[in-house]
mmCIF file of C-alpha atoms in Angstrom:
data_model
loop_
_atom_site.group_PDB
_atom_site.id
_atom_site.type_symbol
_atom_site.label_atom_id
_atom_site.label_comp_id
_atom_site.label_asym_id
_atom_site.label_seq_id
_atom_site.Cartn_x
_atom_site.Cartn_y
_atom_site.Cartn_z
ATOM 1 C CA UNK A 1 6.282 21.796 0.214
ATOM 2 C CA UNK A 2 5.907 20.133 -2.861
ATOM 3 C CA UNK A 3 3.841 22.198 -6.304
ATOM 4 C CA UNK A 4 0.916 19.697 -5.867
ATOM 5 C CA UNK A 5 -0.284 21.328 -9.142
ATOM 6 C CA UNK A 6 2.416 20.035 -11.084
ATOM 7 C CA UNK A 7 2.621 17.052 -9.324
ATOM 8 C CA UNK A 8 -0.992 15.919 -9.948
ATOM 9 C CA UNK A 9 -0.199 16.604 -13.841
ATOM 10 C CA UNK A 10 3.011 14.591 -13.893
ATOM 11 C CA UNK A 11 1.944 11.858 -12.054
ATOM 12 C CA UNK A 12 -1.146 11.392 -14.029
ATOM 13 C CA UNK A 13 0.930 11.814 -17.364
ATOM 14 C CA UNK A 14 3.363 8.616 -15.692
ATOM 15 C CA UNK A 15 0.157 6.376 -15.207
ATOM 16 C CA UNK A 16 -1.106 6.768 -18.868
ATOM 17 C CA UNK A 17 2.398 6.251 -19.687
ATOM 18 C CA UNK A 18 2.342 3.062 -17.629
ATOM 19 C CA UNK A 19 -0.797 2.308 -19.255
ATOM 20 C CA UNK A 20 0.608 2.530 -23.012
ATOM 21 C CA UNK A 21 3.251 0.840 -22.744
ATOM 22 C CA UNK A 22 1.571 -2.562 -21.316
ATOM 23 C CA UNK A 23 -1.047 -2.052 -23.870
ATOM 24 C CA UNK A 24 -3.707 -1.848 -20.955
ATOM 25 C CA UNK A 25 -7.026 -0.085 -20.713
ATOM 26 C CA UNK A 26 -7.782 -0.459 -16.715
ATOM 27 C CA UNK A 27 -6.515 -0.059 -13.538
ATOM 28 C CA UNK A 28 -7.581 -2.047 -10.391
ATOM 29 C CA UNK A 29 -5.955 -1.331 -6.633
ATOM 30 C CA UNK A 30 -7.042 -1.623 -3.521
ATOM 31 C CA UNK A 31 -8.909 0.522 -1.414
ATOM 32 C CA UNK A 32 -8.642 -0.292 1.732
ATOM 33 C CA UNK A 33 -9.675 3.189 3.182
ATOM 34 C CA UNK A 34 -6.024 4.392 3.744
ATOM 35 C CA UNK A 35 -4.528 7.728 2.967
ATOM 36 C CA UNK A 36 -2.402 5.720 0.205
ATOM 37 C CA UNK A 37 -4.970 4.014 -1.714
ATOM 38 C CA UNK A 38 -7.114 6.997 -1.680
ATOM 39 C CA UNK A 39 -4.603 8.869 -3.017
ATOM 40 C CA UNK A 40 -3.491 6.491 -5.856
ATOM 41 C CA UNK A 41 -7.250 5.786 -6.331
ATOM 42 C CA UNK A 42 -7.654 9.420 -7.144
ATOM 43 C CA UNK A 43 -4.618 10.090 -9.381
ATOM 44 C CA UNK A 44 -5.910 6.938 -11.202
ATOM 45 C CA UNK A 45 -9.093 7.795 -11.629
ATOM 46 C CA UNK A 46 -7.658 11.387 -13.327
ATOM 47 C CA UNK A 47 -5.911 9.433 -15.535
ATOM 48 C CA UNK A 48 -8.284 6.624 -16.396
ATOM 49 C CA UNK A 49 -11.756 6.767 -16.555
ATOM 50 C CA UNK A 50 -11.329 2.734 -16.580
ATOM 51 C CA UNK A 51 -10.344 2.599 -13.038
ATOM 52 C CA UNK A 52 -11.750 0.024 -10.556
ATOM 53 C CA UNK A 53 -11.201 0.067 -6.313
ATOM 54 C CA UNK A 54 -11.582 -3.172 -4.909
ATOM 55 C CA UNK A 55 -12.481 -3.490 -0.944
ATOM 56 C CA UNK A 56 -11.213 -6.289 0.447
ATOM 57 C CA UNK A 57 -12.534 -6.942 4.379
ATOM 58 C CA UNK A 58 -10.487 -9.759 5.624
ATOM 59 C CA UNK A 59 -11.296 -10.692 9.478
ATOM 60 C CA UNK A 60 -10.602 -7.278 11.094
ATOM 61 C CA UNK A 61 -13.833 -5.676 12.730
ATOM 62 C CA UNK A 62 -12.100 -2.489 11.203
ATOM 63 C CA UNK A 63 -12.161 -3.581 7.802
ATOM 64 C CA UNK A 64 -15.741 -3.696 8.152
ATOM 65 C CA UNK A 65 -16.289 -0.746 9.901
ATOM 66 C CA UNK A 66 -14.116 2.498 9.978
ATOM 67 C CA UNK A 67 -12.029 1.252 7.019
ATOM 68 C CA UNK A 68 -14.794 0.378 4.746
ATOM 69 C CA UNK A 69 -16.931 3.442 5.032
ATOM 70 C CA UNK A 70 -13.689 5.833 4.846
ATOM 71 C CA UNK A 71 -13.005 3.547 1.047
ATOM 72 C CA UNK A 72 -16.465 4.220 0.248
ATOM 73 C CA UNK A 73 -16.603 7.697 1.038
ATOM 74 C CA UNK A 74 -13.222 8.362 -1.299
ATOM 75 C CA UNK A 75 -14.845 6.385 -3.737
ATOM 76 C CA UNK A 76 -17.857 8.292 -3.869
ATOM 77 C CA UNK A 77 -16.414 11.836 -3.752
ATOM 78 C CA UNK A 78 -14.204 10.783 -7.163
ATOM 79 C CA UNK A 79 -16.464 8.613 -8.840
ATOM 80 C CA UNK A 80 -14.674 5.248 -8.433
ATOM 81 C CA UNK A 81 -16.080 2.489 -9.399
ATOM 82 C CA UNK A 82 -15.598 -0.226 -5.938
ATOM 83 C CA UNK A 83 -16.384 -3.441 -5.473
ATOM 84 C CA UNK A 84 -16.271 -5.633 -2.427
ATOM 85 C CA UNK A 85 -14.629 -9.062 -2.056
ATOM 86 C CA UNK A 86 -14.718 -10.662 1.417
ATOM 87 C CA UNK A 87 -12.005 -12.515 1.929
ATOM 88 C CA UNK A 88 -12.344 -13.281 5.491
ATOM 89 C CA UNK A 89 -13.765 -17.330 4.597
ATOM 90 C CA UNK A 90 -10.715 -17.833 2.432
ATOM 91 C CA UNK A 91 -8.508 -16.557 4.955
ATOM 92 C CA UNK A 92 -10.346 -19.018 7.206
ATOM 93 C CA UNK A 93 -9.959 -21.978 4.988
ATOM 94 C CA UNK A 94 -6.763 -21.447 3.994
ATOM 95 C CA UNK A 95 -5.479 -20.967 7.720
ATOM 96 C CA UNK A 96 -7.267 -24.732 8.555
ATOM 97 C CA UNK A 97 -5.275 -26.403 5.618
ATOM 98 C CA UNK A 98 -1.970 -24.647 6.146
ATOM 99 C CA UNK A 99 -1.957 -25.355 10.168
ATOM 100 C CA UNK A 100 -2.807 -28.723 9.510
ATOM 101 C CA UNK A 101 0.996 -29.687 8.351
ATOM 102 C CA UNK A 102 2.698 -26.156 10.061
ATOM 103 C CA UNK A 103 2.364 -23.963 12.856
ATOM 104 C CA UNK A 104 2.190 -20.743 12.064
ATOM 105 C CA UNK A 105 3.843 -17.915 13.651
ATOM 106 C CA UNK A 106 1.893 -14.844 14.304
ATOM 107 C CA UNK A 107 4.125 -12.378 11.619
ATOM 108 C CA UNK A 108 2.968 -15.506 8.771
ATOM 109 C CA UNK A 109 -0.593 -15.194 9.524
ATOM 110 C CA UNK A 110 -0.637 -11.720 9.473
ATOM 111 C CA UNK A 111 0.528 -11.865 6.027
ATOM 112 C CA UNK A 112 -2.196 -13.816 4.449
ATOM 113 C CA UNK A 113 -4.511 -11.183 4.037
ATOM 114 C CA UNK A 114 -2.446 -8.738 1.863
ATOM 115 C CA UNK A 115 -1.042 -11.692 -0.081
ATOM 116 C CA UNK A 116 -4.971 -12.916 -0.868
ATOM 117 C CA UNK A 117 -5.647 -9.262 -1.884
ATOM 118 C CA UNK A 118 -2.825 -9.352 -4.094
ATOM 119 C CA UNK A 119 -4.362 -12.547 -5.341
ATOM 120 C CA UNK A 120 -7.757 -11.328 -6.042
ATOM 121 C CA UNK A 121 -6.545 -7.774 -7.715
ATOM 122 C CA UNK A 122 -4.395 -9.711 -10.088
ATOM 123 C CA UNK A 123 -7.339 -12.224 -11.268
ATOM 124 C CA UNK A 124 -9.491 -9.568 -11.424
ATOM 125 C CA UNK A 125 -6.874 -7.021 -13.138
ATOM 126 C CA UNK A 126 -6.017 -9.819 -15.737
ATOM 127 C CA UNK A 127 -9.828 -10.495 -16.270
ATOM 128 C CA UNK A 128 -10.288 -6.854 -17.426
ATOM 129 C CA UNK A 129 -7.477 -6.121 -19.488
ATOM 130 C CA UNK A 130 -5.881 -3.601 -16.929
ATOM 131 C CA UNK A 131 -2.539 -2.633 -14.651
ATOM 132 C CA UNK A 132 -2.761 -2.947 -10.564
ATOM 133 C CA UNK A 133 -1.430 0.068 -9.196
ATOM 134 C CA UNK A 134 0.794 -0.461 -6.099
ATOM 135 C CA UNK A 135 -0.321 1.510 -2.845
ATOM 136 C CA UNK A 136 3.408 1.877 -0.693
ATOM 137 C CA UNK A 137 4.734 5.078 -0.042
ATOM 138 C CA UNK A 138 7.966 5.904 0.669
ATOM 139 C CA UNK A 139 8.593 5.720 4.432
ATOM 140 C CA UNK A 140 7.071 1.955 4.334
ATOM 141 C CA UNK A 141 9.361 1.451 0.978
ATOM 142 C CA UNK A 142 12.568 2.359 3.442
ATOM 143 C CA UNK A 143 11.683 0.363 6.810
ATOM 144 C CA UNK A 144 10.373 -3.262 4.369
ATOM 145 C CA UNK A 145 6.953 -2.404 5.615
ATOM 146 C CA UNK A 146 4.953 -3.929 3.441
ATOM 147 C CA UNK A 147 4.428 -7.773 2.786
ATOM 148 C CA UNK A 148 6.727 -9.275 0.216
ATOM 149 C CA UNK A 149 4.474 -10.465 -2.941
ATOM 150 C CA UNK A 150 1.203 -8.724 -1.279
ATOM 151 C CA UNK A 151 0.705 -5.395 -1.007
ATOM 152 C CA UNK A 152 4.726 -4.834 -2.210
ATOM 153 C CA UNK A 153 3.567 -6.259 -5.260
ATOM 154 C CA UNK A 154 1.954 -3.908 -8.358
ATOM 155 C CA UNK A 155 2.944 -3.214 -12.077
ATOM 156 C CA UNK A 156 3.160 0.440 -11.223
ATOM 157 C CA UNK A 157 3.229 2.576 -8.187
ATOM 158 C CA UNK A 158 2.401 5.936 -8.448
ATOM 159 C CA UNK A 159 3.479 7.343 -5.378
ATOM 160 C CA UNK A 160 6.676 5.486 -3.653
ATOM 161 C CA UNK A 161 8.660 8.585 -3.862
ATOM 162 C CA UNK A 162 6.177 10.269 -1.170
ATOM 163 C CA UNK A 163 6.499 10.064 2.651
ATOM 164 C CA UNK A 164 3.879 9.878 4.213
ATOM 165 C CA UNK A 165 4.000 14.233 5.276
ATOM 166 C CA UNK A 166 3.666 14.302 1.216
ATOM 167 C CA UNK A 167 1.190 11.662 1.287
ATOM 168 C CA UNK A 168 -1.142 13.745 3.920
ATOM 169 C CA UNK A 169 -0.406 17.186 1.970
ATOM 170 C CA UNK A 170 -1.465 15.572 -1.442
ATOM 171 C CA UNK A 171 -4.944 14.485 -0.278
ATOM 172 C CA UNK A 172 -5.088 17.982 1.738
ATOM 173 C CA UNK A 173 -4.496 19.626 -1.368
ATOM 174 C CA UNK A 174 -7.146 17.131 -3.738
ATOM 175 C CA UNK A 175 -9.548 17.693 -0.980
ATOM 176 C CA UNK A 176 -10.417 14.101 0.200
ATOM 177 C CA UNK A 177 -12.257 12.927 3.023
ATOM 178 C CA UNK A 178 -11.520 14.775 6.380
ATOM 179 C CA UNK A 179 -11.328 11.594 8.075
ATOM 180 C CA UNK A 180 -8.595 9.456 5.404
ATOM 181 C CA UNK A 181 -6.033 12.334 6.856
ATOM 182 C CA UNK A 182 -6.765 12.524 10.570
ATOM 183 C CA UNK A 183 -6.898 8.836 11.043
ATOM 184 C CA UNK A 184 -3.951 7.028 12.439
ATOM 185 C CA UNK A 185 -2.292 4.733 9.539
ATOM 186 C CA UNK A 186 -3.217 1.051 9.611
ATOM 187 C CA UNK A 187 -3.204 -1.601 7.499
ATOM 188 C CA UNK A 188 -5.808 -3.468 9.589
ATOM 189 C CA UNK A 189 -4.598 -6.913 9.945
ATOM 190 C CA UNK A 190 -5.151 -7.610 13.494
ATOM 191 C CA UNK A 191 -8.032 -5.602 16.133
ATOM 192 C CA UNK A 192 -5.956 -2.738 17.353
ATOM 193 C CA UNK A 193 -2.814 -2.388 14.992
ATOM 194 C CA UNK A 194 -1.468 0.572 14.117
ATOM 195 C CA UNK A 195 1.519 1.304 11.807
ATOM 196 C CA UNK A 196 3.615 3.069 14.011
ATOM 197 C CA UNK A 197 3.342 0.993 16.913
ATOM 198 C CA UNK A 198 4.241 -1.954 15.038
ATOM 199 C CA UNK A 199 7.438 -0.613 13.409
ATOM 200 C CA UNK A 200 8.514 0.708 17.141
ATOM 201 C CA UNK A 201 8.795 4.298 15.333
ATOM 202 C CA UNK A 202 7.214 7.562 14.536
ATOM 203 C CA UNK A 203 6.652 8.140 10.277
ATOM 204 C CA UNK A 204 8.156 11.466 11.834
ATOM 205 C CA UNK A 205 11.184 9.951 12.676
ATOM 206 C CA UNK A 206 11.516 7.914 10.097
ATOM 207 C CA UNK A 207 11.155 11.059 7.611
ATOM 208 C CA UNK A 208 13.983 12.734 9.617
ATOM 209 C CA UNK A 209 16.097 9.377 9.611
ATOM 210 C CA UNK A 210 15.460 9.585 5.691
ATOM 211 C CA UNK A 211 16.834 13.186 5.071
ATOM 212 C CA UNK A 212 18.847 13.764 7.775
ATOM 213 C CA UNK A 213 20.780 10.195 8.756
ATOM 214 C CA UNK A 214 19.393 10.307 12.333
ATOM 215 C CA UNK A 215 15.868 10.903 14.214
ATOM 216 C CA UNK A 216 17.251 12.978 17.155
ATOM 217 C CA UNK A 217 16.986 9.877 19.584
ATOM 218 C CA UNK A 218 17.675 6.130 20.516
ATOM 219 C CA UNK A 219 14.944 5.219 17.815
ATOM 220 C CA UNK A 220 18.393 5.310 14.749
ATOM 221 C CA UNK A 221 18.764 1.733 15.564
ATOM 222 C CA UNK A 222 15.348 0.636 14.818
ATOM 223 C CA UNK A 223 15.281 2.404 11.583
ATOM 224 C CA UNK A 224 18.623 0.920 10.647
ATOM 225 C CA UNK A 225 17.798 -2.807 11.365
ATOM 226 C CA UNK A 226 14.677 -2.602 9.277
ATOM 227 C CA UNK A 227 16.243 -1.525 6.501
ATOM 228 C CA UNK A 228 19.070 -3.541 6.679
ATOM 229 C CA UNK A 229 17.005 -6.693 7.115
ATOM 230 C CA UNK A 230 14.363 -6.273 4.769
ATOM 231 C CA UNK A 231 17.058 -5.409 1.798
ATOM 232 C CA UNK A 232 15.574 -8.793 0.021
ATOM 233 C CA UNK A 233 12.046 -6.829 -0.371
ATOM 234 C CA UNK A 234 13.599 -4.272 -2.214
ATOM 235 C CA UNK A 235 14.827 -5.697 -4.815
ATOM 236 C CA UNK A 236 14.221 -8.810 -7.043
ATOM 237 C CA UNK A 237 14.985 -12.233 -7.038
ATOM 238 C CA UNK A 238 17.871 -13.838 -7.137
ATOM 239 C CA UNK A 239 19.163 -15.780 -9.941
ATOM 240 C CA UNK A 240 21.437 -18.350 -10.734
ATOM 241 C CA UNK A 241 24.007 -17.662 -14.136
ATOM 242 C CA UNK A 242 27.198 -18.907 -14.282
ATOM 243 C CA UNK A 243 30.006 -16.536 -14.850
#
């Protein structure tokens, strides 16, 4: 197990760093009532008093329910400043306009949402002066579980070298909300989702794929392909030069 003493310090020391550097004075991420947002909310908050959570509820039931109350309950017990933007009317909108010249498949319009949120941290990040902190960890950083340009996107991220294990120990040892560590990991786009079912694997096994090269079962495969094919998330752009 990690010194979660001296990680709290160093990791608070690398966000004021982060905040230097750019010349900021703010933080904004989103809390969607995960165990990573809470835990970035709360090393940002350490670090910056000038740290704002935004909620954003888009269409899922359980971004109005169990998600919203678990943000709000982190927020309260650290003294985070949250806001709420609904989103689900955008989403909405957008959806009529974009159908109206495409079908959509289902993967595309499950993306939406965390590419709005994106949207609305950076206005509101850029309206205040400050960073947006980045919410992956590093299990979802290995399979490309995240949405390229939504929630993949941040100007720092201060905890993408934690599984998610490290994740749960972290917020065991800051003391958060019962209920952010026993819930099963979603990111809420659709009724029903859950991480794990959707990537077809255990964070377990995907820890032991990490460190060890295999899982102890059929599930290598799985691993394998999603990291293989979502290589273009990982890394930026390419460019044209001539050489």
């Amino acid at each position: 197990m990690r010194d979660y003493a001296q990680e709290l310090k160093k990791r608070v020391a690398f966000i004021q760093f982060a905040l230097k550097d750019a010349h900021c004075q703010g933080i904004v991420y989103g809390n969607s009532g995960g165990k990573d947002s809470a835990l970035v909310g709360i090393l940002c908050k350490l670090a910056c008093e000038n740290t704002l959570g935004v909620a954003m509820p888009c269409h899922s039931s359980r971004n109005f329910g169990e998600d919203m109350e678990d943000a709000l309950a982190v927020a309260k017990q650290f003294q985070i400043e949250t806001v709420t933007v609904d989103l689900t009317q955008v989403r909405q909108t957008l959806l009529e306009q974009i159908q109206g010249v495409e079908q959509l498949t289902q993967p595309s319009v499950g993306n939406i949402a965390p590419r709005l949120r994106m949207t609305t941290l950076y206005a509101i990040a850029q309206s205040r002066g400050a960073l947006v902190a980045g919410t992956g960890n590093k299990c979802e950083r290995y399979m490309g579980y995240f949405t390229k340009w939504g929630d993949g996107a941040c100007d720092f991220n201060p905890i993408s070298d934690l599984t998610v294990t490290e994740i749960y120990e972290f917020l065991a040892y800051l003391k958060a909300p019962e209920n952010i560590i026993k819930k099963a990991p979603s990111a809420g786009l659709f009724e029903g989702q859950t991480d794990e079912d959707e990537m077809g694997v255990t964070y377990g096994e995907i820890e032991s794929y990490m460190a060890t090269g295999s899982c102890g079962n059929d599930h290598d495969q799985i691993i394998q392909r999603a990291h293989r094919v979502t290589e273009h998330k990982r890394r930026m752009p390419l460019i044209y030069t001539e050489n």
